[in-house]
mmCIF file of C-alpha atoms in Angstrom:
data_model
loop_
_atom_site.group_PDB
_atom_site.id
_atom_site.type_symbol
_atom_site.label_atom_id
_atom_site.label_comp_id
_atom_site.label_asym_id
_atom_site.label_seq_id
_atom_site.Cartn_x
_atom_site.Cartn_y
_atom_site.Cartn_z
ATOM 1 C CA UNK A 5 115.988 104.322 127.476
ATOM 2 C CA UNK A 6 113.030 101.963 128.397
ATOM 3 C CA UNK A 7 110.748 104.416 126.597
ATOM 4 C CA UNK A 8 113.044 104.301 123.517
ATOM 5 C CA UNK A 9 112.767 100.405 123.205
ATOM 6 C CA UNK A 10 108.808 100.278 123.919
ATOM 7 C CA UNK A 11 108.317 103.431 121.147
ATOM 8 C CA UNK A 12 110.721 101.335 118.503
ATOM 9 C CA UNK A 13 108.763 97.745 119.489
ATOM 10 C CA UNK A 14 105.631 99.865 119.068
ATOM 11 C CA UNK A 15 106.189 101.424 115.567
ATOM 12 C CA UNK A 16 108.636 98.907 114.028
ATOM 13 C CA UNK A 17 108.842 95.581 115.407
ATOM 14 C CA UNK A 18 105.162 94.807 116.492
ATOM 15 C CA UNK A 19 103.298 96.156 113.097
ATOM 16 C CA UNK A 20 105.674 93.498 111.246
ATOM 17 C CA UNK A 21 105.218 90.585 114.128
ATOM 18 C CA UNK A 22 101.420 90.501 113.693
ATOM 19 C CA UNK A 23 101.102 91.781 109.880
ATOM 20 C CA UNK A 24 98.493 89.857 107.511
ATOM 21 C CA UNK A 25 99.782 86.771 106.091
ATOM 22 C CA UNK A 26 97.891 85.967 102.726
ATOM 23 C CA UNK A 27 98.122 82.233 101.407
ATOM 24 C CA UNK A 28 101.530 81.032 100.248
ATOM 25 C CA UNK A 29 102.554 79.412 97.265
ATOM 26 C CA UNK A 30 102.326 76.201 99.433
ATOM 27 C CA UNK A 31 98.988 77.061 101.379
ATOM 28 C CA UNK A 32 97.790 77.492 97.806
ATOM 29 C CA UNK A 33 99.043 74.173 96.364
ATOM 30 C CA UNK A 34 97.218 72.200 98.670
ATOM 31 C CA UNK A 35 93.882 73.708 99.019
ATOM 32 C CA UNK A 36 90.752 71.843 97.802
ATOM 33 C CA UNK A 37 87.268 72.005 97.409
ATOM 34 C CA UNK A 38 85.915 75.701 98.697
ATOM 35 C CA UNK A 39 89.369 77.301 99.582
ATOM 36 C CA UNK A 40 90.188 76.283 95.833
ATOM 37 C CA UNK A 41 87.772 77.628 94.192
ATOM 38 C CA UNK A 42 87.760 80.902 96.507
ATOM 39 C CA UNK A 43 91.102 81.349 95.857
ATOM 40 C CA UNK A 44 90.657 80.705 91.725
ATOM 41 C CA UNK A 45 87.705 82.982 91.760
ATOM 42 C CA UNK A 46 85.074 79.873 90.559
ATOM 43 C CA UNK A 47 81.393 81.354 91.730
ATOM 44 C CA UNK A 48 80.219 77.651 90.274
ATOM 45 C CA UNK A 49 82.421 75.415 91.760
ATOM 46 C CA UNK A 50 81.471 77.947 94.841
ATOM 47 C CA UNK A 51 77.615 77.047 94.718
ATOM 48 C CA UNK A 52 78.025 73.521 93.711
ATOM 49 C CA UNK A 53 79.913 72.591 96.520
ATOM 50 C CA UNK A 54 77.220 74.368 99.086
ATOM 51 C CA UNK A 55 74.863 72.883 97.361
ATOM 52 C CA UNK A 56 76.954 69.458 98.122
ATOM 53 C CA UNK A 57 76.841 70.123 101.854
ATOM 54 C CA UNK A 58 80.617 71.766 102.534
ATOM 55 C CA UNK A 59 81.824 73.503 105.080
ATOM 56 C CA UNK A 60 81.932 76.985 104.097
ATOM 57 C CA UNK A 61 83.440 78.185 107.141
ATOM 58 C CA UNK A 62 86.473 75.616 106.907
ATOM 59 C CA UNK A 63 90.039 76.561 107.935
ATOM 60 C CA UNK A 64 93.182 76.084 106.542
ATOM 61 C CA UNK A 65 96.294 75.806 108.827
ATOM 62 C CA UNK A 66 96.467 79.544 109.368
ATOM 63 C CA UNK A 67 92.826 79.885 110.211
ATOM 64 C CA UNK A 68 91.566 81.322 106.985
ATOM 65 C CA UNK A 69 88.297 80.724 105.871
ATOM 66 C CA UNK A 70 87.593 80.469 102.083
ATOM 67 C CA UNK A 71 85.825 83.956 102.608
ATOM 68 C CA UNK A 72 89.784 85.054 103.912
ATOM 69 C CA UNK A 73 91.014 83.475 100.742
ATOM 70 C CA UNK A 74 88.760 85.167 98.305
ATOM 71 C CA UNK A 75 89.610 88.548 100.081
ATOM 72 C CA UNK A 76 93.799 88.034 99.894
ATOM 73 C CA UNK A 77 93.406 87.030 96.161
ATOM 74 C CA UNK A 78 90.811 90.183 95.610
ATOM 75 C CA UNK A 79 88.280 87.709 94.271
ATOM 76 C CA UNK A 80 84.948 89.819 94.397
ATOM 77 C CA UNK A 81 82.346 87.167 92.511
ATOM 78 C CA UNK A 82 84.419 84.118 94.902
ATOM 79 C CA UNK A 83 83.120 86.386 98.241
ATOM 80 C CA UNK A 84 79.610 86.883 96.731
ATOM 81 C CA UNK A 85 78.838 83.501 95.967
ATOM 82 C CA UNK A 86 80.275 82.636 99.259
ATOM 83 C CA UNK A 87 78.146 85.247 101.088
ATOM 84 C CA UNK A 88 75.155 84.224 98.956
ATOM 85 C CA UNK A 89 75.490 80.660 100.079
ATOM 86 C CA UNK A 90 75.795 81.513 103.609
ATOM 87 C CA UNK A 91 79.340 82.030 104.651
ATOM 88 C CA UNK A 92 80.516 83.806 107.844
ATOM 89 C CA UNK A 93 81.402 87.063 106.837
ATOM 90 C CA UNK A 94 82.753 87.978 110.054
ATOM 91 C CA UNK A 95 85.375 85.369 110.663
ATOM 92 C CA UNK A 96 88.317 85.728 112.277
ATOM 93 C CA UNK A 97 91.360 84.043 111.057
ATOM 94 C CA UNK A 98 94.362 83.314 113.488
ATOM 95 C CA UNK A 99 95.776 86.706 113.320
ATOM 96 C CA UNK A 100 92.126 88.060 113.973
ATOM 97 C CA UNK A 101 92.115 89.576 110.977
ATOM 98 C CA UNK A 102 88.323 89.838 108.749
ATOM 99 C CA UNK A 103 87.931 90.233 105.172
ATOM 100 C CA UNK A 104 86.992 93.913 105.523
ATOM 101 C CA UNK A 105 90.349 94.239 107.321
ATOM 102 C CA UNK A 106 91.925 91.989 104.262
ATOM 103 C CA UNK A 107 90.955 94.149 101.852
ATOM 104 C CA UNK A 108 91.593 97.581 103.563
ATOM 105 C CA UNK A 109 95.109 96.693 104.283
ATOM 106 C CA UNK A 110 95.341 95.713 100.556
ATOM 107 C CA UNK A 111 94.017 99.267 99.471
ATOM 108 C CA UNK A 112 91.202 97.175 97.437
ATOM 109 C CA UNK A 113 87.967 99.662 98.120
ATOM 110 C CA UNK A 114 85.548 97.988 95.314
ATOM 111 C CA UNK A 115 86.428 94.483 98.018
ATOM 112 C CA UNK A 116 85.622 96.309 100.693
ATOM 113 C CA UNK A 117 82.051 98.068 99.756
ATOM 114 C CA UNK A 118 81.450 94.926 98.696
ATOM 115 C CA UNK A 119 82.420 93.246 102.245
ATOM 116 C CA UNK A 120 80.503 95.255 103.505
ATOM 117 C CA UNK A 121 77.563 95.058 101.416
ATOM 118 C CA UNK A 122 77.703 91.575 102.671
ATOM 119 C CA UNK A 123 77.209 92.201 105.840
ATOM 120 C CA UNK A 124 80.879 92.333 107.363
ATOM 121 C CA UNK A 125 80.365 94.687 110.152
ATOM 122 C CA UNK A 126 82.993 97.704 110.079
ATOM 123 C CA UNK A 127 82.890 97.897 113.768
ATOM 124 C CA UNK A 128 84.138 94.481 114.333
ATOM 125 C CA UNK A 129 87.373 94.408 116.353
ATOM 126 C CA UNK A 130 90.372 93.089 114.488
ATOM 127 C CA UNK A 131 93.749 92.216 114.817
ATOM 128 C CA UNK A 132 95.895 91.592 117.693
ATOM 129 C CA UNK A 133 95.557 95.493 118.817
ATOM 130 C CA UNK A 134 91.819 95.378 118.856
ATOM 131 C CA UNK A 135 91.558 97.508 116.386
ATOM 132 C CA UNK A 136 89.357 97.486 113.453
ATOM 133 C CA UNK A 137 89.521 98.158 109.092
ATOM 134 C CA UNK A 138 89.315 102.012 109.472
ATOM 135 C CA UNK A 139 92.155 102.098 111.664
ATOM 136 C CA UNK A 140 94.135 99.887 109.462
ATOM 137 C CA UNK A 141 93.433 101.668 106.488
ATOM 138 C CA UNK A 142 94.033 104.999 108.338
ATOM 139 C CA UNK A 143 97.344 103.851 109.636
ATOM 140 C CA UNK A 144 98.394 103.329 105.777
ATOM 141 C CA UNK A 145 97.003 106.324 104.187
ATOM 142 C CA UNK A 146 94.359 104.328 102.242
ATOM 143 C CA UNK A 147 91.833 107.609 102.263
ATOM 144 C CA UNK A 148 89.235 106.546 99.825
ATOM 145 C CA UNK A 149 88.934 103.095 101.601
ATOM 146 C CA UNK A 150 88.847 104.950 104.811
ATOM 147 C CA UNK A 151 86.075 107.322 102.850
ATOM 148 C CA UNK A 152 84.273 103.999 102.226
ATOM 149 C CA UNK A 153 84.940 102.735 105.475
ATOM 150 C CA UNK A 154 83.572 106.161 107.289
ATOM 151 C CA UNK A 155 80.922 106.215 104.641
ATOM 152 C CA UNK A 156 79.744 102.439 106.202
ATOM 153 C CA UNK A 157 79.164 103.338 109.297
ATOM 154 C CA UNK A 158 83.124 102.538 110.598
ATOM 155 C CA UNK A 159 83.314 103.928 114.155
ATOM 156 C CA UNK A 160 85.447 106.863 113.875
ATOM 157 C CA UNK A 161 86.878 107.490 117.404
ATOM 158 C CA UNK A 162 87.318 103.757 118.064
ATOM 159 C CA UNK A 163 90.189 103.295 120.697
ATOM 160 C CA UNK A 164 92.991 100.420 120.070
ATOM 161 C CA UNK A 165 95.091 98.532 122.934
ATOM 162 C CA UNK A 166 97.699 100.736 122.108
ATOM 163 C CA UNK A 167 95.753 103.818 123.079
ATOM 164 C CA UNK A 168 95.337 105.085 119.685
ATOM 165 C CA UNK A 169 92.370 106.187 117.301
ATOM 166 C CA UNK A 170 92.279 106.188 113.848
ATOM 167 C CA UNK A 171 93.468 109.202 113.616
ATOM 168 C CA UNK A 172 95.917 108.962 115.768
ATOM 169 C CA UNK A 173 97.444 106.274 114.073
ATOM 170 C CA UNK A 174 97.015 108.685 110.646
ATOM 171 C CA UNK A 175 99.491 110.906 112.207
ATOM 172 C CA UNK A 176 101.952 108.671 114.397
ATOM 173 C CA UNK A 177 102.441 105.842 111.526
ATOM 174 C CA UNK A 178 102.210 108.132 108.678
ATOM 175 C CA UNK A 179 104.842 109.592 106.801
ATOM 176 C CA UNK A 180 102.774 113.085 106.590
ATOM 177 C CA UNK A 181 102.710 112.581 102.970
ATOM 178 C CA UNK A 182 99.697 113.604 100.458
ATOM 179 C CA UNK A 183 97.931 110.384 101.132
ATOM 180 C CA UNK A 184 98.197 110.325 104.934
ATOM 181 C CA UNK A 185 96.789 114.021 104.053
ATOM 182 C CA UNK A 186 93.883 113.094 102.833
ATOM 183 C CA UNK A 187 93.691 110.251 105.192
ATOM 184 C CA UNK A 188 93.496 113.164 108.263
ATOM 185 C CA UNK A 189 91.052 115.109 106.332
ATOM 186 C CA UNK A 190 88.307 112.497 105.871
ATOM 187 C CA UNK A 191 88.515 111.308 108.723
ATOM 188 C CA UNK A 192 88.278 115.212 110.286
ATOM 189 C CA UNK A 193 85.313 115.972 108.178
ATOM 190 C CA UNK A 194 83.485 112.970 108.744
ATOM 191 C CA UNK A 195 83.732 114.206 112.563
ATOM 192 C CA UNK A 196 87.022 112.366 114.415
ATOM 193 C CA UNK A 197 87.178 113.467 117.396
ATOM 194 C CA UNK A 198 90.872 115.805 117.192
ATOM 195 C CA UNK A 199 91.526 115.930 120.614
ATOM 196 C CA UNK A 200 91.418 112.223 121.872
ATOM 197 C CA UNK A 201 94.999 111.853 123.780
ATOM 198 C CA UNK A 202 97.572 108.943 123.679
ATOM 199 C CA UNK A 203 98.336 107.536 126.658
ATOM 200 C CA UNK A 204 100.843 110.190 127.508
ATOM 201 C CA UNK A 205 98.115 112.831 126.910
ATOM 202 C CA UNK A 206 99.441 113.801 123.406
ATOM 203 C CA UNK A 207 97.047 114.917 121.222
ATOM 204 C CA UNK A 208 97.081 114.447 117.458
ATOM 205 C CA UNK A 209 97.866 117.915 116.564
ATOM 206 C CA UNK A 210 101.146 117.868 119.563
ATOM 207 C CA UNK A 211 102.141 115.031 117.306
ATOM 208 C CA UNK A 212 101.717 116.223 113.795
ATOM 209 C CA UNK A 213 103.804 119.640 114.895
ATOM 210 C CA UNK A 214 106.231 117.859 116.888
ATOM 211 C CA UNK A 215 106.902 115.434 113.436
ATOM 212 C CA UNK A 216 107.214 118.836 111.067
ATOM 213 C CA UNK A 217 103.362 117.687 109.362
ATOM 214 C CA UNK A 218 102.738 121.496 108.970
ATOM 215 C CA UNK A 219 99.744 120.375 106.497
ATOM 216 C CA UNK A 220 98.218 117.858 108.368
ATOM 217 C CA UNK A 221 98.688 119.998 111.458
ATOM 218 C CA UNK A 222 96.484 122.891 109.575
ATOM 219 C CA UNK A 223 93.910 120.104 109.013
ATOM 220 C CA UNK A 224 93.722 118.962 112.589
ATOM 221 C CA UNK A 225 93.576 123.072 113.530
ATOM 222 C CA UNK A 226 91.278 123.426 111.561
ATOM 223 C CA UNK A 227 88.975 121.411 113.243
ATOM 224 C CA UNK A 228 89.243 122.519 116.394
ATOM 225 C CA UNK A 229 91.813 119.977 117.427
#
């Protein structure tokens, strides 16, 4: 019974305790200065107020930098001219979530080659599982940002604290659906590792059968997994 309670907290109640939590209308209505014009997408008002001496790091109540702003509102010229003026674009915000992870939850790839491109490392570790983007991304069937991820340099056999790859979280908190699919395969062909365990020595492929994934199963056999 105690297993049945931990596997529900696991795949239900925990993913929606610690999910992202973009700006709300209120957050919004009383931002200023940098988180203001990350949030409005204003590259000028961006620059002039560096060029003023502002923080460009600052937080708001939640922890969010402007950079976090400018990733929830998918403004891509609000991130480069904070980047360009010398924002942190690894910050954490209180949920220990980084713009790479931002935009990979939001399925936004163009945000996050750009993240990248600013130098937001895609082996940072993020979120309350110490995960990081690709396993987000992975765990929602976002394949072409986990193709851009993977493509990046995203480590592909990173472990979370709950004992679970990328991969792993493909199969587990997928729905085995054509995205989730194609999710499995990119992350196979770009060389995942098919036969780390959970921590009851499951493997991927025990999972995908046991779930009736007969394609991603084929994908995982494929490999060698």
């Amino acid at each position: 019974m105690m297993r049945v309670i931990l596997s529900f907290f696991l795949l239900v109640v925990a993913p929606m305790v610690h999910a992202q939590t973009p700006p709300s209308t209120a957050d919004v209505a009383g931002y200023d200065g940098l988180h203001l014009a990350a949030h409005e997408g204003d590259a000028d008002a961006i620059r002039r107020l560096a060029a003023s001496g502002a923080d460009l790091d600052a937080r708001d109540r939640a922890g969010r930098t402007p950079a976090h702003v400018a990733a929830f509102a998918s403004n891509e010229t609000a991130l480069r001219a904070l980047a360009e003026t010398g924002a942190d674009m690894n910050a954490l915000e209180n949920r220990v979530y980084d713009v790479l992870t931002i935009a990979a939850v939001a399925d936004d790839p163009e945000m996050v080659s750009l993240a990248m491109e600013l130098g937001n490392r895609p082996d940072l570790i993020t979120s309350v599982y110490d995960g990081t983007a690709l396993i987000a991304a992975a765990h929602l069937g976002h394949h072409e940002v986990v193709r851009r991820l993977i493509a990046g340099g995203a480590p592909l056999d990173h472990v979370n604290n709950l004992g679970w790859t990328a991969l792993m979280e493909a199969v587990v908190l997928g729905n085995g659906g054509t995205d989730h699919q194609a999710t499995v395969r990119a992350l196979v062909e770009a060389g995942a590792d098919t036969t780390i365990p959970d921590r009851d020595g499951v493997t991927p492929l025990q999972h995908a059968e046991a779930r009736g994934y007969g394609e991603i199963a084929g994908i995982i056999r494929n490999a060698g997994g």
